[in-house]
PDB file of C-alpha atoms in Angstrom:
ATOM      1  CA  GLY A 106    -203.143 121.056-229.088  1.00  0.00           C
ATOM      2  CA  GLU A 107    -204.958 122.149-225.803  1.00  0.00           C
ATOM      3  CA  ASN A 108    -208.814 122.820-226.171  1.00  0.00           C
ATOM      4  CA  VAL A 109    -210.556 125.216-223.781  1.00  0.00           C
ATOM      5  CA  GLU A 110    -214.392 125.270-223.191  1.00  0.00           C
ATOM      6  CA  GLN A 111    -215.971 127.383-220.781  1.00  0.00           C
ATOM      7  CA  HIS A 112    -219.854 127.214-219.128  1.00  0.00           C
ATOM      8  CA  PRO A 113    -221.718 129.477-219.370  1.00  0.00           C
ATOM      9  CA  SER A 114    -221.508 132.516-221.956  1.00  0.00           C
ATOM     10  CA  THR A 115    -223.566 134.499-220.202  1.00  0.00           C
ATOM     11  CA  LEU A 116    -224.491 134.324-216.438  1.00  0.00           C
ATOM     12  CA  SER A 117    -227.008 136.979-214.541  1.00  0.00           C
ATOM     13  CA  VAL A 118    -227.532 136.652-210.977  1.00  0.00           C
ATOM     14  CA  GLN A 119    -228.676 138.577-208.048  1.00  0.00           C
ATOM     15  CA  GLU A 120    -226.495 140.374-205.615  1.00  0.00           C
ATOM     16  CA  GLY A 121    -226.270 137.845-202.772  1.00  0.00           C
ATOM     17  CA  ASP A 122    -226.326 134.944-204.527  1.00  0.00           C
ATOM     18  CA  SER A 123    -223.738 132.189-205.824  1.00  0.00           C
ATOM     19  CA  ALA A 124    -222.348 132.328-209.535  1.00  0.00           C
ATOM     20  CA  VAL A 125    -220.537 129.288-211.079  1.00  0.00           C
ATOM     21  CA  ILE A 126    -218.760 128.653-214.027  1.00  0.00           C
ATOM     22  CA  LYS A 127    -217.264 125.513-215.295  1.00  0.00           C
ATOM     23  CA  CYS A 128    -214.801 124.478-217.776  1.00  0.00           C
ATOM     24  CA  THR A 129    -213.472 121.554-219.537  1.00  0.00           C
ATOM     25  CA  TYR A 130    -209.591 121.197-220.607  1.00  0.00           C
ATOM     26  CA  SER A 131    -208.590 118.384-223.390  1.00  0.00           C
ATOM     27  CA  ASP A 132    -204.488 118.439-223.055  1.00  0.00           C
ATOM     28  CA  SER A 133    -203.683 115.584-219.516  1.00  0.00           C
ATOM     29  CA  ALA A 134    -200.589 117.589-219.671  1.00  0.00           C
ATOM     30  CA  SER A 135    -201.724 121.121-218.369  1.00  0.00           C
ATOM     31  CA  ASN A 136    -201.086 121.429-214.570  1.00  0.00           C
ATOM     32  CA  TYR A 137    -201.541 125.174-213.929  1.00  0.00           C
ATOM     33  CA  PHE A 138    -205.136 126.204-213.459  1.00  0.00           C
ATOM     34  CA  PRO A 139    -205.688 130.060-213.573  1.00  0.00           C
ATOM     35  CA  TRP A 140    -208.840 132.241-213.771  1.00  0.00           C
ATOM     36  CA  TYR A 141    -209.014 135.731-214.727  1.00  0.00           C
ATOM     37  CA  LYS A 142    -211.423 139.028-214.482  1.00  0.00           C
ATOM     38  CA  GLN A 143    -211.419 140.930-217.143  1.00  0.00           C
ATOM     39  CA  GLU A 144    -213.454 144.798-217.456  1.00  0.00           C
ATOM     40  CA  LEU A 145    -213.919 146.697-220.093  1.00  0.00           C
ATOM     41  CA  GLY A 146    -210.847 148.555-221.702  1.00  0.00           C
ATOM     42  CA  LYS A 147    -208.492 146.661-219.196  1.00  0.00           C
ATOM     43  CA  GLY A 148    -206.147 143.552-219.308  1.00  0.00           C
ATOM     44  CA  PRO A 149    -207.137 140.348-217.513  1.00  0.00           C
ATOM     45  CA  GLN A 150    -206.631 140.260-213.660  1.00  0.00           C
ATOM     46  CA  LEU A 151    -205.692 136.853-211.943  1.00  0.00           C
ATOM     47  CA  ILE A 152    -208.079 136.608-209.281  1.00  0.00           C
ATOM     48  CA  ILE A 153    -207.193 132.785-208.102  1.00  0.00           C
ATOM     49  CA  ASP A 154    -205.175 129.714-209.974  1.00  0.00           C
ATOM     50  CA  ILE A 155    -204.768 126.339-209.033  1.00  0.00           C
ATOM     51  CA  ARG A 156    -202.276 123.754-209.888  1.00  0.00           C
ATOM     52  CA  SER A 157    -202.351 120.409-210.880  1.00  0.00           C
ATOM     53  CA  ASN A 158    -201.595 118.474-207.527  1.00  0.00           C
ATOM     54  CA  VAL A 159    -204.429 120.483-205.415  1.00  0.00           C
ATOM     55  CA  GLY A 160    -208.289 119.684-205.651  1.00  0.00           C
ATOM     56  CA  GLU A 161    -209.486 123.114-204.120  1.00  0.00           C
ATOM     57  CA  LYS A 162    -208.376 126.429-203.414  1.00  0.00           C
ATOM     58  CA  LYS A 163    -210.244 128.794-201.771  1.00  0.00           C
ATOM     59  CA  ASP A 164    -209.412 132.898-201.440  1.00  0.00           C
ATOM     60  CA  GLN A 165    -212.159 135.094-199.307  1.00  0.00           C
ATOM     61  CA  ARG A 166    -215.510 135.028-201.447  1.00  0.00           C
ATOM     62  CA  ILE A 167    -214.403 132.861-203.932  1.00  0.00           C
ATOM     63  CA  ALA A 168    -212.962 129.304-204.418  1.00  0.00           C
ATOM     64  CA  VAL A 169    -211.539 126.878-207.813  1.00  0.00           C
ATOM     65  CA  THR A 170    -212.031 123.186-207.564  1.00  0.00           C
ATOM     66  CA  LEU A 171    -210.403 121.100-209.791  1.00  0.00           C
ATOM     67  CA  ASN A 172    -211.334 117.246-211.207  1.00  0.00           C
ATOM     68  CA  LYS A 173    -208.069 115.882-213.036  1.00  0.00           C
ATOM     69  CA  THR A 174    -209.525 112.758-213.949  1.00  0.00           C
ATOM     70  CA  ALA A 175    -212.145 114.405-215.422  1.00  0.00           C
ATOM     71  CA  LYS A 176    -210.545 117.282-217.197  1.00  0.00           C
ATOM     72  CA  HIS A 177    -212.860 119.694-215.457  1.00  0.00           C
ATOM     73  CA  PHE A 178    -212.407 122.854-212.734  1.00  0.00           C
ATOM     74  CA  SER A 179    -215.261 125.505-211.394  1.00  0.00           C
ATOM     75  CA  LEU A 180    -214.628 129.110-210.281  1.00  0.00           C
ATOM     76  CA  HIS A 181    -216.954 129.596-207.569  1.00  0.00           C
ATOM     77  CA  ILE A 182    -218.157 133.175-206.379  1.00  0.00           C
ATOM     78  CA  THR A 183    -220.053 133.749-203.356  1.00  0.00           C
ATOM     79  CA  GLU A 184    -222.370 136.392-201.837  1.00  0.00           C
ATOM     80  CA  THR A 185    -222.059 138.256-205.199  1.00  0.00           C
ATOM     81  CA  GLN A 186    -221.824 141.727-205.118  1.00  0.00           C
ATOM     82  CA  PRO A 187    -222.366 144.469-208.161  1.00  0.00           C
ATOM     83  CA  GLU A 188    -218.438 145.149-208.413  1.00  0.00           C
ATOM     84  CA  ASP A 189    -217.943 141.191-209.754  1.00  0.00           C
ATOM     85  CA  SER A 190    -219.501 142.053-213.000  1.00  0.00           C
ATOM     86  CA  ALA A 191    -216.890 141.367-215.648  1.00  0.00           C
ATOM     87  CA  VAL A 192    -215.814 139.101-218.050  1.00  0.00           C
ATOM     88  CA  TYR A 193    -214.301 136.029-216.517  1.00  0.00           C
ATOM     89  CA  PHE A 194    -211.815 133.752-218.893  1.00  0.00           C
ATOM     90  CA  CYS A 195    -210.538 129.993-217.068  1.00  0.00           C
ATOM     91  CA  ALA A 196    -206.923 129.049-218.680  1.00  0.00           C
ATOM     92  CA  ALA A 197    -205.379 125.669-218.772  1.00  0.00           C
ATOM     93  CA  SER A 198    -201.522 126.175-218.820  1.00  0.00           C
ATOM     94  CA  THR A 199    -198.263 124.146-219.448  1.00  0.00           C
ATOM     95  CA  ALA A 200    -194.487 125.159-219.980  1.00  0.00           C
ATOM     96  CA  GLY A 201    -195.411 128.715-220.842  1.00  0.00           C
ATOM     97  CA  LYS A 202    -198.277 128.259-222.964  1.00  0.00           C
ATOM     98  CA  SER A 203    -201.872 129.019-222.105  1.00  0.00           C
ATOM     99  CA  THR A 204    -205.014 127.853-223.673  1.00  0.00           C
ATOM    100  CA  PHE A 205    -208.049 130.446-222.601  1.00  0.00           C
ATOM    101  CA  GLY A 206    -211.722 130.039-222.592  1.00  0.00           C
ATOM    102  CA  ASP A 207    -214.352 132.082-224.400  1.00  0.00           C
ATOM    103  CA  GLY A 208    -214.897 133.985-221.367  1.00  0.00           C
ATOM    104  CA  THR A 209    -218.167 134.152-219.354  1.00  0.00           C
ATOM    105  CA  THR A 210    -219.728 137.754-218.752  1.00  0.00           C
ATOM    106  CA  LEU A 211    -221.037 137.740-215.152  1.00  0.00           C
ATOM    107  CA  THR A 212    -223.961 140.175-214.550  1.00  0.00           C
ATOM    108  CA  VAL A 213    -224.625 140.741-210.671  1.00  0.00           C
ATOM    109  CA  LYS A 214    -228.152 143.111-210.513  1.00  0.00           C
ATOM    110  CA  PRO A 215    -228.750 145.203-206.887  1.00  0.00           C
TER     111      PRO A 215
ATOM    112  CA  GLY B 132    -195.431 149.138-208.093  1.00  0.00           C
ATOM    113  CA  ALA B 133    -195.856 150.020-211.316  1.00  0.00           C
ATOM    114  CA  GLY B 134    -197.735 147.509-213.461  1.00  0.00           C
ATOM    115  CA  VAL B 135    -197.344 146.049-217.152  1.00  0.00           C
ATOM    116  CA  SER B 136    -197.682 148.811-219.241  1.00  0.00           C
ATOM    117  CA  GLN B 137    -198.028 148.922-222.888  1.00  0.00           C
ATOM    118  CA  SER B 138    -197.800 151.792-225.481  1.00  0.00           C
ATOM    119  CA  PRO B 139    -199.650 153.175-227.867  1.00  0.00           C
ATOM    120  CA  ARG B 140    -203.369 151.731-226.422  1.00  0.00           C
ATOM    121  CA  TYR B 141    -204.594 152.635-229.749  1.00  0.00           C
ATOM    122  CA  LYS B 142    -203.790 151.964-232.933  1.00  0.00           C
ATOM    123  CA  VAL B 143    -204.970 152.673-236.526  1.00  0.00           C
ATOM    124  CA  ALA B 144    -202.946 151.280-239.466  1.00  0.00           C
ATOM    125  CA  LYS B 145    -203.672 150.911-243.120  1.00  0.00           C
ATOM    126  CA  ARG B 146    -203.902 147.682-244.975  1.00  0.00           C
ATOM    127  CA  GLY B 147    -200.129 147.136-245.693  1.00  0.00           C
ATOM    128  CA  GLN B 148    -198.465 149.593-243.514  1.00  0.00           C
ATOM    129  CA  ASP B 149    -196.272 147.962-240.664  1.00  0.00           C
ATOM    130  CA  VAL B 150    -196.733 148.490-237.018  1.00  0.00           C
ATOM    131  CA  ALA B 151    -194.536 147.732-233.624  1.00  0.00           C
ATOM    132  CA  LEU B 152    -196.635 147.671-230.628  1.00  0.00           C
ATOM    133  CA  ARG B 153    -194.066 147.877-227.023  1.00  0.00           C
ATOM    134  CA  CYS B 154    -194.625 146.322-224.018  1.00  0.00           C
ATOM    135  CA  ASP B 155    -192.589 147.334-220.091  1.00  0.00           C
ATOM    136  CA  PRO B 156    -192.916 144.062-218.497  1.00  0.00           C
ATOM    137  CA  ILE B 157    -192.800 144.467-214.436  1.00  0.00           C
ATOM    138  CA  SER B 158    -189.255 144.928-213.541  1.00  0.00           C
ATOM    139  CA  GLY B 159    -187.541 141.998-212.699  1.00  0.00           C
ATOM    140  CA  HIS B 160    -189.716 139.513-214.379  1.00  0.00           C
ATOM    141  CA  VAL B 161    -188.462 136.840-216.070  1.00  0.00           C
ATOM    142  CA  SER B 162    -191.303 135.785-218.374  1.00  0.00           C
ATOM    143  CA  LEU B 163    -193.410 137.494-220.434  1.00  0.00           C
ATOM    144  CA  PHE B 164    -195.869 136.527-222.977  1.00  0.00           C
ATOM    145  CA  TRP B 165    -197.954 138.128-226.080  1.00  0.00           C
ATOM    146  CA  TYR B 166    -201.631 137.437-227.023  1.00  0.00           C
ATOM    147  CA  GLN B 167    -203.896 138.287-229.707  1.00  0.00           C
ATOM    148  CA  GLN B 168    -207.680 138.564-228.531  1.00  0.00           C
ATOM    149  CA  ALA B 169    -210.198 139.151-230.490  1.00  0.00           C
ATOM    150  CA  LEU B 170    -213.711 140.669-229.577  1.00  0.00           C
ATOM    151  CA  GLY B 171    -216.025 138.379-227.396  1.00  0.00           C
ATOM    152  CA  GLN B 172    -212.994 135.999-227.404  1.00  0.00           C
ATOM    153  CA  GLY B 173    -210.392 134.806-224.857  1.00  0.00           C
ATOM    154  CA  PRO B 174    -206.757 135.889-225.356  1.00  0.00           C
ATOM    155  CA  GLU B 175    -204.987 133.038-227.902  1.00  0.00           C
ATOM    156  CA  PHE B 176    -201.173 132.433-227.170  1.00  0.00           C
ATOM    157  CA  LEU B 177    -198.925 133.994-229.853  1.00  0.00           C
ATOM    158  CA  THR B 178    -195.380 134.014-227.716  1.00  0.00           C
ATOM    159  CA  TYR B 179    -193.288 133.547-225.142  1.00  0.00           C
ATOM    160  CA  PHE B 180    -190.212 134.882-223.838  1.00  0.00           C
ATOM    161  CA  GLN B 181    -188.334 133.910-221.015  1.00  0.00           C
ATOM    162  CA  ASN B 182    -185.721 136.598-220.167  1.00  0.00           C
ATOM    163  CA  GLU B 183    -184.122 137.639-223.818  1.00  0.00           C
ATOM    164  CA  ALA B 184    -184.776 133.635-225.169  1.00  0.00           C
ATOM    165  CA  GLN B 185    -188.222 132.947-227.151  1.00  0.00           C
ATOM    166  CA  LEU B 186    -189.068 129.717-226.631  1.00  0.00           C
ATOM    167  CA  ASP B 187    -192.249 129.270-228.015  1.00  0.00           C
ATOM    168  CA  LYS B 188    -193.175 130.890-230.795  1.00  0.00           C
ATOM    169  CA  SER B 189    -196.127 128.615-231.967  1.00  0.00           C
ATOM    170  CA  GLY B 190    -198.899 130.849-231.824  1.00  0.00           C
ATOM    171  CA  LEU B 191    -197.662 133.715-234.382  1.00  0.00           C
ATOM    172  CA  PRO B 192    -200.163 133.324-236.981  1.00  0.00           C
ATOM    173  CA  SER B 193    -197.846 133.803-240.011  1.00  0.00           C
ATOM    174  CA  ASP B 194    -194.699 135.040-240.905  1.00  0.00           C
ATOM    175  CA  ARG B 195    -195.490 138.695-241.021  1.00  0.00           C
ATOM    176  CA  PHE B 196    -195.747 138.506-237.136  1.00  0.00           C
ATOM    177  CA  PHE B 197    -192.195 138.647-235.249  1.00  0.00           C
ATOM    178  CA  ALA B 198    -191.487 139.287-231.628  1.00  0.00           C
ATOM    179  CA  GLU B 199    -187.993 140.605-229.857  1.00  0.00           C
ATOM    180  CA  ARG B 200    -187.057 140.928-226.436  1.00  0.00           C
ATOM    181  CA  PRO B 201    -183.277 141.893-226.597  1.00  0.00           C
ATOM    182  CA  GLU B 202    -182.075 142.556-223.281  1.00  0.00           C
ATOM    183  CA  GLY B 203    -184.813 140.574-221.326  1.00  0.00           C
ATOM    184  CA  SER B 204    -186.717 143.486-220.428  1.00  0.00           C
ATOM    185  CA  VAL B 205    -188.874 145.692-222.943  1.00  0.00           C
ATOM    186  CA  SER B 206    -190.472 143.321-225.483  1.00  0.00           C
ATOM    187  CA  THR B 207    -191.214 144.366-229.242  1.00  0.00           C
ATOM    188  CA  LEU B 208    -194.063 143.013-231.400  1.00  0.00           C
ATOM    189  CA  LYS B 209    -193.731 143.817-235.110  1.00  0.00           C
ATOM    190  CA  ILE B 210    -196.437 143.221-237.501  1.00  0.00           C
ATOM    191  CA  GLN B 211    -195.295 143.607-241.199  1.00  0.00           C
ATOM    192  CA  ARG B 212    -198.100 144.536-244.012  1.00  0.00           C
ATOM    193  CA  THR B 213    -200.911 144.655-241.824  1.00  0.00           C
ATOM    194  CA  GLN B 214    -204.143 142.904-242.977  1.00  0.00           C
ATOM    195  CA  GLN B 215    -207.489 143.471-241.438  1.00  0.00           C
ATOM    196  CA  GLU B 216    -207.525 140.439-240.073  1.00  0.00           C
ATOM    197  CA  ASP B 217    -204.748 141.602-237.406  1.00  0.00           C
ATOM    198  CA  SER B 218    -207.627 143.712-236.005  1.00  0.00           C
ATOM    199  CA  ALA B 219    -207.242 142.634-232.739  1.00  0.00           C
ATOM    200  CA  VAL B 220    -206.590 143.576-228.991  1.00  0.00           C
ATOM    201  CA  TYR B 221    -202.878 142.795-228.347  1.00  0.00           C
ATOM    202  CA  LEU B 222    -202.026 141.644-224.282  1.00  0.00           C
ATOM    203  CA  CYS B 223    -198.734 141.803-222.916  1.00  0.00           C
ATOM    204  CA  ALA B 224    -198.264 139.683-219.977  1.00  0.00           C
ATOM    205  CA  SER B 225    -195.098 139.444-217.411  1.00  0.00           C
ATOM    206  CA  SER B 226    -194.408 136.942-214.747  1.00  0.00           C
ATOM    207  CA  LEU B 227    -191.719 136.414-211.946  1.00  0.00           C
ATOM    208  CA  LEU B 228    -191.674 132.913-212.494  1.00  0.00           C
ATOM    209  CA  THR B 229    -190.943 130.387-215.350  1.00  0.00           C
ATOM    210  CA  GLY B 230    -193.745 128.515-216.746  1.00  0.00           C
ATOM    211  CA  GLY B 231    -196.222 130.879-217.455  1.00  0.00           C
ATOM    212  CA  ARG B 232    -197.817 130.969-213.936  1.00  0.00           C
ATOM    213  CA  GLU B 233    -199.190 133.835-212.221  1.00  0.00           C
ATOM    214  CA  GLN B 234    -199.072 136.122-215.317  1.00  0.00           C
ATOM    215  CA  TYR B 235    -200.070 140.178-214.799  1.00  0.00           C
ATOM    216  CA  PHE B 236    -201.404 141.546-217.826  1.00  0.00           C
ATOM    217  CA  GLY B 237    -201.058 144.796-219.493  1.00  0.00           C
ATOM    218  CA  PRO B 238    -204.017 147.040-220.281  1.00  0.00           C
ATOM    219  CA  GLY B 239    -203.732 146.030-224.358  1.00  0.00           C
ATOM    220  CA  THR B 240    -203.338 147.810-227.615  1.00  0.00           C
ATOM    221  CA  ARG B 241    -206.478 147.776-229.663  1.00  0.00           C
ATOM    222  CA  LEU B 242    -205.246 147.647-233.428  1.00  0.00           C
ATOM    223  CA  THR B 243    -207.649 148.628-236.203  1.00  0.00           C
ATOM    224  CA  VAL B 244    -206.809 147.772-239.840  1.00  0.00           C
ATOM    225  CA  THR B 245    -208.611 149.998-242.299  1.00  0.00           C
TER     226      THR B 245
END
């Protein structure tokens, strides 16, 4: 089955700096790669996603890149703000089944 | 509009009891998913419905776990004879689309088995 590895597990940055989270996946059949933000006591919230036929997607301060050949994808957050502090999960999906990474706890220091 | 809702938000069960967890998806959403999230880990897929059809139940950990969505809307996840290792947050997600894209998650039900 699919295996998703996510790094780093924790990330601390100063407000205004950029943050990068990386994931690798194993199943070449995966064709959809969402990123979620989860705050304490809440369910994951979709923040950006990318399909396998696209290499990069950007939405304001967040962007995702996908390298299908190398089977890795990354989340980039620019100009970080304290409210970006949360746990971030990547996932790889095919035919309705999603496999999640173990999460990255991002702390943005004011 | 209203998001995905789950009830109860918290459930404490004694080992051996049966529990039923409810998910109300966003109205009109075709796809519904159940996940199990252990503390400090990512959600793990349990099962997937497209309307009332259960298309994938490969993630259900044992035959004590059962899910249904009889009318293609509300779904119930039932766990029989609960065990301590069942303690986790159970998340429900729905999607307007088929195939798992653009999932909207509910707040989850935290199950504690004592």
